[in-house]
Amino acid sequence: MILVRETLPQETWNNCMSRGVAKHIVRTIDVDIAQVTSNTGFIRSYINYEIDTTGHISNIKATGKNKFLNLEAHRVMAQLPQVTPGYTNGEKVVVSYTIPIRFTVD
């Protein structure tokens, strides 16, 4: 069965998108990059991005306390595969997202 975006409730679609992005991050991130920082514990990078009307990621911005971790978070998100774009009233729209990526540094 193929799920079509327009037939799913919004909450179901949001959960599906979140799980897909999380899986991509886990598969793609280089966890060893966190060892270049002198900090220890949990460090977060916040990623702001948009999914455009073609389903591609754009306008990626990574913010957080460590520039190396921000660069890695940006790299990972830039490799996000094409997804189904958002819709409002049957029209494709740009959708903005913000997600945290938490690094654990020993």
mmCIF file of C-alpha atoms in Angstrom:
data_model
loop_
_atom_site.group_PDB
_atom_site.id
_atom_site.type_symbol
_atom_site.label_atom_id
_atom_site.label_comp_id
_atom_site.label_asym_id
_atom_site.label_seq_id
_atom_site.Cartn_x
_atom_site.Cartn_y
_atom_site.Cartn_z
ATOM 1 C CA MET A 1 0.000 0.000 0.000
ATOM 2 C CA ILE A 2 1.316 3.439 -0.915
ATOM 3 C CA LEU A 3 0.475 6.250 1.482
ATOM 4 C CA VAL A 4 -0.476 9.466 -0.207
ATOM 5 C CA ARG A 5 0.188 12.633 1.768
ATOM 6 C CA GLU A 6 -3.281 14.050 1.163
ATOM 7 C CA THR A 7 -4.992 10.999 2.711
ATOM 8 C CA LEU A 8 -3.150 11.046 6.048
ATOM 9 C CA PRO A 9 -4.147 13.033 9.139
ATOM 10 C CA GLN A 10 -1.694 15.856 9.909
ATOM 11 C CA GLU A 11 -0.470 14.248 13.148
ATOM 12 C CA THR A 12 0.272 10.964 11.369
ATOM 13 C CA TRP A 13 2.180 12.797 8.655
ATOM 14 C CA ASN A 14 4.198 14.799 11.219
ATOM 15 C CA ASN A 15 5.123 11.633 13.137
ATOM 16 C CA CYS A 16 6.160 9.861 9.938
ATOM 17 C CA MET A 17 8.336 12.799 8.867
ATOM 18 C CA SER A 18 9.951 13.043 12.310
ATOM 19 C CA ARG A 19 10.765 9.332 12.376
ATOM 20 C CA GLY A 20 12.230 9.460 8.880
ATOM 21 C CA VAL A 21 14.445 12.449 9.677
ATOM 22 C CA ALA A 22 15.586 10.819 12.947
ATOM 23 C CA LYS A 23 16.529 7.607 11.108
ATOM 24 C CA HIS A 24 18.469 9.626 8.531
ATOM 25 C CA ILE A 25 20.379 11.455 11.274
ATOM 26 C CA VAL A 26 21.297 8.238 13.103
ATOM 27 C CA ARG A 27 22.487 6.572 9.875
ATOM 28 C CA THR A 28 24.454 9.566 8.605
ATOM 29 C CA ILE A 29 25.979 11.385 11.574
ATOM 30 C CA ASP A 30 29.662 10.981 12.427
ATOM 31 C CA VAL A 31 29.555 10.582 16.197
ATOM 32 C CA ASP A 32 33.356 10.805 16.448
ATOM 33 C CA ILE A 33 33.219 14.493 15.519
ATOM 34 C CA ALA A 34 32.005 15.204 19.063
ATOM 35 C CA GLN A 35 35.412 14.189 20.409
ATOM 36 C CA VAL A 36 37.053 17.325 18.934
ATOM 37 C CA THR A 37 35.331 19.488 21.514
ATOM 38 C CA SER A 38 36.702 20.135 24.979
ATOM 39 C CA ASN A 39 33.197 20.133 26.438
ATOM 40 C CA THR A 40 31.684 17.052 28.064
ATOM 41 C CA GLY A 41 28.121 15.933 28.582
ATOM 42 C CA PHE A 42 25.238 16.726 26.267
ATOM 43 C CA ILE A 43 25.666 19.400 23.611
ATOM 44 C CA ARG A 44 22.811 20.371 21.300
ATOM 45 C CA SER A 45 22.798 21.825 17.846
ATOM 46 C CA TYR A 46 19.493 23.213 16.656
ATOM 47 C CA ILE A 47 18.762 22.818 12.971
ATOM 48 C CA ASN A 48 16.342 25.141 11.213
ATOM 49 C CA TYR A 49 15.456 24.115 7.673
ATOM 50 C CA GLU A 50 12.731 24.190 5.078
ATOM 51 C CA ILE A 51 11.272 21.574 2.789
ATOM 52 C CA ASP A 52 10.521 23.378 -0.468
ATOM 53 C CA THR A 53 7.654 22.732 -2.864
ATOM 54 C CA THR A 54 9.717 20.114 -4.713
ATOM 55 C CA GLY A 55 10.462 18.160 -1.512
ATOM 56 C CA HIS A 56 14.107 19.223 -1.233
ATOM 57 C CA ILE A 57 15.698 20.584 1.918
ATOM 58 C CA SER A 58 16.766 24.225 1.799
ATOM 59 C CA ASN A 59 17.791 27.156 4.020
ATOM 60 C CA ILE A 60 19.614 24.958 6.541
ATOM 61 C CA LYS A 61 20.911 26.817 9.588
ATOM 62 C CA ALA A 62 22.643 25.124 12.515
ATOM 63 C CA THR A 63 23.055 26.917 15.826
ATOM 64 C CA GLY A 64 24.532 25.747 19.088
ATOM 65 C CA LYS A 65 27.529 26.174 21.375
ATOM 66 C CA ASN A 66 30.041 24.202 19.283
ATOM 67 C CA LYS A 67 30.879 25.174 15.703
ATOM 68 C CA PHE A 68 32.226 21.700 14.795
ATOM 69 C CA LEU A 69 29.032 19.998 15.934
ATOM 70 C CA ASN A 70 26.959 22.610 14.118
ATOM 71 C CA LEU A 71 28.890 21.912 10.918
ATOM 72 C CA GLU A 72 28.323 18.164 11.305
ATOM 73 C CA ALA A 73 24.618 18.682 11.954
ATOM 74 C CA HIS A 74 24.418 20.888 8.850
ATOM 75 C CA ARG A 75 26.265 18.285 6.744
ATOM 76 C CA VAL A 76 23.900 15.534 7.853
ATOM 77 C CA MET A 77 20.772 17.546 7.110
ATOM 78 C CA ALA A 78 22.108 18.653 3.708
ATOM 79 C CA GLN A 79 22.112 14.958 2.745
ATOM 80 C CA LEU A 80 18.437 14.458 3.603
ATOM 81 C CA PRO A 81 16.835 12.720 0.622
ATOM 82 C CA GLN A 82 13.939 14.273 -1.241
ATOM 83 C CA VAL A 83 10.628 13.962 0.608
ATOM 84 C CA THR A 84 6.989 14.629 -0.204
ATOM 85 C CA PRO A 85 6.386 18.388 0.025
ATOM 86 C CA GLY A 86 3.826 19.910 2.359
ATOM 87 C CA TYR A 87 0.363 20.815 1.183
ATOM 88 C CA THR A 88 -2.196 23.400 2.250
ATOM 89 C CA ASN A 89 -5.605 23.381 0.599
ATOM 90 C CA GLY A 90 -4.268 21.051 -2.087
ATOM 91 C CA GLU A 91 -1.376 23.371 -2.976
ATOM 92 C CA LYS A 92 2.303 22.560 -2.390
ATOM 93 C CA VAL A 93 3.860 24.868 0.208
ATOM 94 C CA VAL A 94 7.239 25.447 1.832
ATOM 95 C CA VAL A 95 7.315 23.998 5.355
ATOM 96 C CA SER A 96 9.760 25.125 8.052
ATOM 97 C CA TYR A 97 11.127 22.760 10.690
ATOM 98 C CA THR A 98 13.389 23.063 13.715
ATOM 99 C CA ILE A 99 14.927 20.011 15.340
ATOM 100 C CA PRO A 100 17.592 19.518 18.004
ATOM 101 C CA ILE A 101 20.468 17.115 17.480
ATOM 102 C CA ARG A 102 21.967 16.060 20.791
ATOM 103 C CA PHE A 103 25.612 15.012 20.929
ATOM 104 C CA THR A 104 26.967 13.116 23.917
ATOM 105 C CA VAL A 105 30.603 13.925 24.647
ATOM 106 C CA ASP A 106 32.652 11.801 27.048
#
